[in-house]
Short mmCIF file of C-alpha atoms in Angstrom, two decimals:
data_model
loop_
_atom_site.label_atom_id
_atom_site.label_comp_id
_atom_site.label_asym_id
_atom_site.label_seq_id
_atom_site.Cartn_x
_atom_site.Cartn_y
_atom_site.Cartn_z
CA UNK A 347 89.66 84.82 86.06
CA UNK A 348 86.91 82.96 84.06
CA UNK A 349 83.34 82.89 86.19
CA UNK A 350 82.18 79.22 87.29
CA UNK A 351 78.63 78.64 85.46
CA UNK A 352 76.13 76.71 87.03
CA UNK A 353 74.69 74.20 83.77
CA UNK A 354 72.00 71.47 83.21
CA UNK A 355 72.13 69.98 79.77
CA UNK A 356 69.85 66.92 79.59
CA UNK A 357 71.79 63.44 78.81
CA UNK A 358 69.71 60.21 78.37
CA UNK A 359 66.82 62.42 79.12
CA UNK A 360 68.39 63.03 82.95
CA UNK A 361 69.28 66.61 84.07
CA UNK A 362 73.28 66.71 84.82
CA UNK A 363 74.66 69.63 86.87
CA UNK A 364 78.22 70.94 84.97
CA UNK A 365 80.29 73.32 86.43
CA UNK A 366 81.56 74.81 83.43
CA UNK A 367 84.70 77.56 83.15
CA UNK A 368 85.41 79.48 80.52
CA UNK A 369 82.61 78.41 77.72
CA UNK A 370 84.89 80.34 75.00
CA UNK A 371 88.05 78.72 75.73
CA UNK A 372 91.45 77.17 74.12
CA UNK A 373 91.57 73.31 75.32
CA UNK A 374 88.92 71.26 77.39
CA UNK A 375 89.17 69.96 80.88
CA UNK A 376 86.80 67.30 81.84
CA UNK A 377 87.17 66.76 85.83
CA UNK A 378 85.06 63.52 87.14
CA UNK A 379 84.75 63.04 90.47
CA UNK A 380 84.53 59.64 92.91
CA UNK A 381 81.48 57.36 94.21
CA UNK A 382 80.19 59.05 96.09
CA UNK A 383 81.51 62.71 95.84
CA UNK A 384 80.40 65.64 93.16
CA UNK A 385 82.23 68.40 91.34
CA UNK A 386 83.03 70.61 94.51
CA UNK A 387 85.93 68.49 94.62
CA UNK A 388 87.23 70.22 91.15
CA UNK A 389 86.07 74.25 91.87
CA UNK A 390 89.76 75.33 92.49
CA UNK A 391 91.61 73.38 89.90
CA UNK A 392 89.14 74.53 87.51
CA UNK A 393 89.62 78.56 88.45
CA UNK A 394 93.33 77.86 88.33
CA UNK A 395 93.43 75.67 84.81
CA UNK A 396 90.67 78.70 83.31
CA UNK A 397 92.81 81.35 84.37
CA UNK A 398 95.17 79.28 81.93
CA UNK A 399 93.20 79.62 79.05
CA UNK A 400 91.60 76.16 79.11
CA UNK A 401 87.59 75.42 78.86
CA UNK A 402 86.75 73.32 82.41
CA UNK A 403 83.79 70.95 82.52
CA UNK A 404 83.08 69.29 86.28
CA UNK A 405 79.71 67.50 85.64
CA UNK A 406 78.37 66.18 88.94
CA UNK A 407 77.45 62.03 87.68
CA UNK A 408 73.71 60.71 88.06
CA UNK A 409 72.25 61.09 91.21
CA UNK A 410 75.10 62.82 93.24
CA UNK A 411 75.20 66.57 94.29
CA UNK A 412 72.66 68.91 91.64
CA UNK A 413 72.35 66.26 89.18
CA UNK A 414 69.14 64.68 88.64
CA UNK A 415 68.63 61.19 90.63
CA UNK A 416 67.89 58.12 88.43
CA UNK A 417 64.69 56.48 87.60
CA UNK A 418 65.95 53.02 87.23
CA UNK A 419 68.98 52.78 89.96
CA UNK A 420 69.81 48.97 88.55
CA UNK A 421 70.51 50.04 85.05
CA UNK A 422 71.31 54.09 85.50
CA UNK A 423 74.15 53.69 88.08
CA UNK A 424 76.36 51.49 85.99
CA UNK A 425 79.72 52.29 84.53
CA UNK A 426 78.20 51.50 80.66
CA UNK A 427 75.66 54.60 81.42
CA UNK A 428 78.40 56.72 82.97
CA UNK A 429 80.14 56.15 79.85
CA UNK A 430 77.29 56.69 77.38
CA UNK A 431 76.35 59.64 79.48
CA UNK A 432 80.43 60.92 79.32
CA UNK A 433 80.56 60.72 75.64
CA UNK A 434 77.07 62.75 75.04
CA UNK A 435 78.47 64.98 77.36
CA UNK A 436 81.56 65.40 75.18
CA UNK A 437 79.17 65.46 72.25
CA UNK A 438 77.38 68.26 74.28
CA UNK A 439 80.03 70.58 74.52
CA UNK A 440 81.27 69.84 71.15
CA UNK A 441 84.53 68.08 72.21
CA UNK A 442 86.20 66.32 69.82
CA UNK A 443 89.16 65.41 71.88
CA UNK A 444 89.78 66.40 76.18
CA UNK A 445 91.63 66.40 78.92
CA UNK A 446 90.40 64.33 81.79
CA UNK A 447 91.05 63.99 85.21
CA UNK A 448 89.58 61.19 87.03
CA UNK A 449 89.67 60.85 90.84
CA UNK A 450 88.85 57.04 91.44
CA UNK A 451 85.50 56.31 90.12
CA UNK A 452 85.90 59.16 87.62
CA UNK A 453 89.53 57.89 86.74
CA UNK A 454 88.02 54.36 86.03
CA UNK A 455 85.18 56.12 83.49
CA UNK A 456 88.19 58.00 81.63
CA UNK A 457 90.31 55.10 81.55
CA UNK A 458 87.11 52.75 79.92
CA UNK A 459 86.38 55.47 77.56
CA UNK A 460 90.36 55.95 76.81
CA UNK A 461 90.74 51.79 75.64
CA UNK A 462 87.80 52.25 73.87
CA UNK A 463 88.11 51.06 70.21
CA UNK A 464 85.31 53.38 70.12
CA UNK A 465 85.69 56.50 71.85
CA UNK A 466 89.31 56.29 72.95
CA UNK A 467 90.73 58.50 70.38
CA UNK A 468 88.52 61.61 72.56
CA UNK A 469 90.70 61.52 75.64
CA UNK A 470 94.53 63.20 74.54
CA UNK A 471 95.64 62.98 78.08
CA UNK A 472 94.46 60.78 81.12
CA UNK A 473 94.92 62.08 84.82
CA UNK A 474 93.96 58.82 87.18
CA UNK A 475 93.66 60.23 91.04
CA UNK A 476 94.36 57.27 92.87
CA UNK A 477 92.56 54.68 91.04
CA UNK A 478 93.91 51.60 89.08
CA UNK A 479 92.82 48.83 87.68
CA UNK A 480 91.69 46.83 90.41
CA UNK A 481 90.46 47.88 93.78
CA UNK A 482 91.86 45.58 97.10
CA UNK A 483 88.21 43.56 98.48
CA UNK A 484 88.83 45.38 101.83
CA UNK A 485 88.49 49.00 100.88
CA UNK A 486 85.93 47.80 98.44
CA UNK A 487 83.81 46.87 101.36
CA UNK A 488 85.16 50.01 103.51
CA UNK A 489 83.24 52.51 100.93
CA UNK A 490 80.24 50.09 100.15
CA UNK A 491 79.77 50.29 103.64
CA UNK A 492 79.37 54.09 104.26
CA UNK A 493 77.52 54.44 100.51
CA UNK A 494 74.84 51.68 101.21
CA UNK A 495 74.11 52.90 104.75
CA UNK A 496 74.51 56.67 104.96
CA UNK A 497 73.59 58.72 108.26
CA UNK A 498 71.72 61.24 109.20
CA UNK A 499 72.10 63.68 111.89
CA UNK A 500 70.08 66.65 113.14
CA UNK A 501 72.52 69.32 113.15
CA UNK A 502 75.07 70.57 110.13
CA UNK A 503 77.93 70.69 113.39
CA UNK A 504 77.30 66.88 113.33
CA UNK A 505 77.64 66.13 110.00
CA UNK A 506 80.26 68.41 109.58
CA UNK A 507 82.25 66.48 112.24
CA UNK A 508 81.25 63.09 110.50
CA UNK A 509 82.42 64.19 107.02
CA UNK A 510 85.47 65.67 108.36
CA UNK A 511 86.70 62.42 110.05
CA UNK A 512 85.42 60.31 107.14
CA UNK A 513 87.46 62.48 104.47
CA UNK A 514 90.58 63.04 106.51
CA UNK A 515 92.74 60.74 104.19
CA UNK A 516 92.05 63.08 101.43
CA UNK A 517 94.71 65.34 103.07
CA UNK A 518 95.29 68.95 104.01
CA UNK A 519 91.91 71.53 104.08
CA UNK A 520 92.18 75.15 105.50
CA UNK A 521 88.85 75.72 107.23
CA UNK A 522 87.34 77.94 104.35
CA UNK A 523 87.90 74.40 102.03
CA UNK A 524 86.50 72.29 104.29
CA UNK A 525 83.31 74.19 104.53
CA UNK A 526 83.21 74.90 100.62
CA UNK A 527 83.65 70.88 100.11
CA UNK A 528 81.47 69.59 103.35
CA UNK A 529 78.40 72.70 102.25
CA UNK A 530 78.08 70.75 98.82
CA UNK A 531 78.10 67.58 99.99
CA UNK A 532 74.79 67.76 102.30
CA UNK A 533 70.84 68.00 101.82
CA UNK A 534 68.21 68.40 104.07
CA UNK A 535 65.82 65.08 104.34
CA UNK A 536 62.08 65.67 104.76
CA UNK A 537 62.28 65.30 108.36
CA UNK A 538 64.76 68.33 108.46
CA UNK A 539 67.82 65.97 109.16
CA UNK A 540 71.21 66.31 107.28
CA UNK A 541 72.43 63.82 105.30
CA UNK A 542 74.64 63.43 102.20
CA UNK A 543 74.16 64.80 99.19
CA UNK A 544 74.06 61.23 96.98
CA UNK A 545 71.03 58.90 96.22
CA UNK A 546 71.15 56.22 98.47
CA UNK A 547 70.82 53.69 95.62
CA UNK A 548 74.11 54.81 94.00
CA UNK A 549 75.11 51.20 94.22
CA UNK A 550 71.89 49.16 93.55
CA UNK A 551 74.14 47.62 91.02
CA UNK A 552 76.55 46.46 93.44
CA UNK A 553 76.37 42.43 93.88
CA UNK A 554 79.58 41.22 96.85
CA UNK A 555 79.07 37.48 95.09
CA UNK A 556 80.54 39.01 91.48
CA UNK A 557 83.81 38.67 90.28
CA UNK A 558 86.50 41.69 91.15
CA UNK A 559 87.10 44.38 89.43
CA UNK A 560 89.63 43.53 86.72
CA UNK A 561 90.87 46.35 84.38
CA UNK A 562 94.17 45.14 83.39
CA UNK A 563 93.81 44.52 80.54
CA UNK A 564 92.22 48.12 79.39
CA UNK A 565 94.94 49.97 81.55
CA UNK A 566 97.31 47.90 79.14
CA UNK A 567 95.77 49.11 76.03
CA UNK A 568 96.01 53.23 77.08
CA UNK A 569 97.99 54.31 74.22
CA UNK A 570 97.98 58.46 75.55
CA UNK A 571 100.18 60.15 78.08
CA UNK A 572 99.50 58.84 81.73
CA UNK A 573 99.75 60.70 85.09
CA UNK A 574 98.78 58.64 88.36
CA UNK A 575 98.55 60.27 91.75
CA UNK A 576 99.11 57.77 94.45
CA UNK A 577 97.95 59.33 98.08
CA UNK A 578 100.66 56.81 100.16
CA UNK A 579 98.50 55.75 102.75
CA UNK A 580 95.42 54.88 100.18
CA UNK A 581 93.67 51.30 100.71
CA UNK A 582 92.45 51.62 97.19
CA UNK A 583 95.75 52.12 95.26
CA UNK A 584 98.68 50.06 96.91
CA UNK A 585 101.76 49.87 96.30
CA UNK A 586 101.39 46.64 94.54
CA UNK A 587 98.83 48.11 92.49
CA UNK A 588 101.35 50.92 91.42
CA UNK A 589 104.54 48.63 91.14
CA UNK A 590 102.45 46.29 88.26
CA UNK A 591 100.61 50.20 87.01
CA UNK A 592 104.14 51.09 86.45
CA UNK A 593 105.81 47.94 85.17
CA UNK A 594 102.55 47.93 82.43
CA UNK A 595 102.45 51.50 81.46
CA UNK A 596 106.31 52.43 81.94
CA UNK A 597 106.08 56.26 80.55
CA UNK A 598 103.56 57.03 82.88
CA UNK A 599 104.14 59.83 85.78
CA UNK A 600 103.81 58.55 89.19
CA UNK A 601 103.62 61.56 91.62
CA UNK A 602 103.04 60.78 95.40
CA UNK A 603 101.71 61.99 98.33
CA UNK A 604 102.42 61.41 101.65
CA UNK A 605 100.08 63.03 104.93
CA UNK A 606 97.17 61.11 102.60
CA UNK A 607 95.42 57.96 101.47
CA UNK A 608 92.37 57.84 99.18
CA UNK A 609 92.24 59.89 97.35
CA UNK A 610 94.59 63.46 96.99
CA UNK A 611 93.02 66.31 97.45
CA UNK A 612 92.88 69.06 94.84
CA UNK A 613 92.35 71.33 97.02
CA UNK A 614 95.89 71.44 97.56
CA UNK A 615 97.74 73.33 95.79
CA UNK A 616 100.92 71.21 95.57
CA UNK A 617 98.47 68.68 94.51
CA UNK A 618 96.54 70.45 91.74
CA UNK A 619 99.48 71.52 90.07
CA UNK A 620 101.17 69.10 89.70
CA UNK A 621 98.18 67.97 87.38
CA UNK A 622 98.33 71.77 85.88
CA UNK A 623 101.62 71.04 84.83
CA UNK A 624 101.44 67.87 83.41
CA UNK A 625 98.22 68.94 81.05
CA UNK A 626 100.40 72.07 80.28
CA UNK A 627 103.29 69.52 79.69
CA UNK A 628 101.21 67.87 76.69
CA UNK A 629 98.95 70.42 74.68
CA UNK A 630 96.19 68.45 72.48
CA UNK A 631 97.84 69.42 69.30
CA UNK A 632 100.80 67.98 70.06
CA UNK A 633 100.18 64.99 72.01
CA UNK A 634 100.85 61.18 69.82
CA UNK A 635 100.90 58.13 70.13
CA UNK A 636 103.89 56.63 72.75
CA UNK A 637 103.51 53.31 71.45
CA UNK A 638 103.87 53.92 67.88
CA UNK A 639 107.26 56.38 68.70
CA UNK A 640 108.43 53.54 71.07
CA UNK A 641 108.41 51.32 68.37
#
């Protein structure tokens, strides 16, 4: 099995944490995670998809877990920088074309960069973790909530507890995963308190008076293979959401989840490969266009 490196390329002149398998291998894997989580989330998929021959990159995004926190919150922490930031990445690595699994936030930066007239030719296959193209206004303010304010606590037990309970929707842990995800996802504050491992300002961008989130019309455009995980108790992806996904993108795989809600867990090894499997299911070389055979 490939050994995880630890790496910190500079991008826009910021330091970005990559956990990076298999440097000299076949196919590339980008794995981006959510808001507010970093690329613990990814550490098993990316043994198991190495061990298959493929090149894994798990960057943790500005400001969350080893990555370097942003100067200028307003501007930094915006999906246009993610996305500049993604495609230097890429550039980075020397990718000319990926693999990318998104779980919610990070779904949403692959499928912007994937309707690119720009840059969408670079992603060959699109993974979206229980994300679409809009998110319902009550689980938007759910997460702002918990982002915007987050707690501290004097003891790891504490925050260990609060974590727990906060990602139970994300489905089945053994013990050993919940302390590899829950270890990563802490820092000490200067006080000595615990708290989590994000910048605070994550969402300085975030304005409740602007208009919602409205992707349709880029998750129309997708022109690659398309695999959405739906966790069946998620507030972020409904049903709704997945009946219109579905009725828009019809050769997409829908795989679902029941025991959890936002967002699957790939931890779990049900869960991971089924992702394994689809990426296996359409190598780069291979992969063209749907719309152009459908026609």
């Amino acid at each position: 099995m490939s050994e995880m490196l630890h790496q910190y390329p500079i991008i826009n002149g910021r330091e970005i944490h990559v956990r990076a398998w298999n440097p000299e291998g076949g196919e590339t894997v980008i794995c981006w995670h959510g808001l507010a989580r970093n690329s613990i989330d990814f550490v098993e998929l990316g043994d198991e998809l190495a061990s298959r021959g493929y090149r894994v990159l798990a960057p943790d995004t500005l400001g969350r877990g080893l990555s370097q926190w942003a100067e200028n919150p307003k501007t930094e922490y915006s999906y246009a920088n993610y996305i500049d930031m993604a495609v230097k990445l890429m550039d980075f690595y020397c990718c000319d074309k990926v693999h990318w699994v998104g779980t919610s936030m990070g779904g949403l930066i692959g499928m912007l960069i994937a309707s690119s007239p720009d840059f969408g030719a670079r992603i060959s296959t699109l993974v979206l973790n229980d994300i679409g193209p809009e998110v319902p206004q009550d689980a938007l303010e759910r997460i702002v909530n918990y982002v915007q304010k987050p707690i501290a606590f004097r003891r790891y037990n504490e925050i260990n507890q609060y974590l727990q309970t906060l990602y139970q929707p994300f489905g089945p842990h053994t013990c050993e995963q919940w302390h590899t995800m829950i270890s990563a996802s802490v820092r000490r504050l200067e006080n000595g308190d615990y708290t989590t491992h994000y910048d605070p300002d994550i969402l300085a961008q975030y304005d409740p008076n602007s208009p919602p989130m409205n992707l349709w019309r880029h998750f129309g455009n997708l022109d690659l293979p398309l695999m959405l995980m739906h966790g069946l108790h998620s507030d972020v992806l409904t049903k709704d959401i997945v009946k219109r996904m579905r009725d828009e993108q019809p050769d997409m795989a829908v795989n679902y989840y029941l025991g959890c809600g936002h967002a699957p867990n790939l931890f779990y090894k049900s869960y991971r490969h089924d992702v394994e499997h689809f990426i296996e299911a359409h190598p780069i070389e291979r992969v063209v266009s749907q719309k152009r055979n459908a026609g």
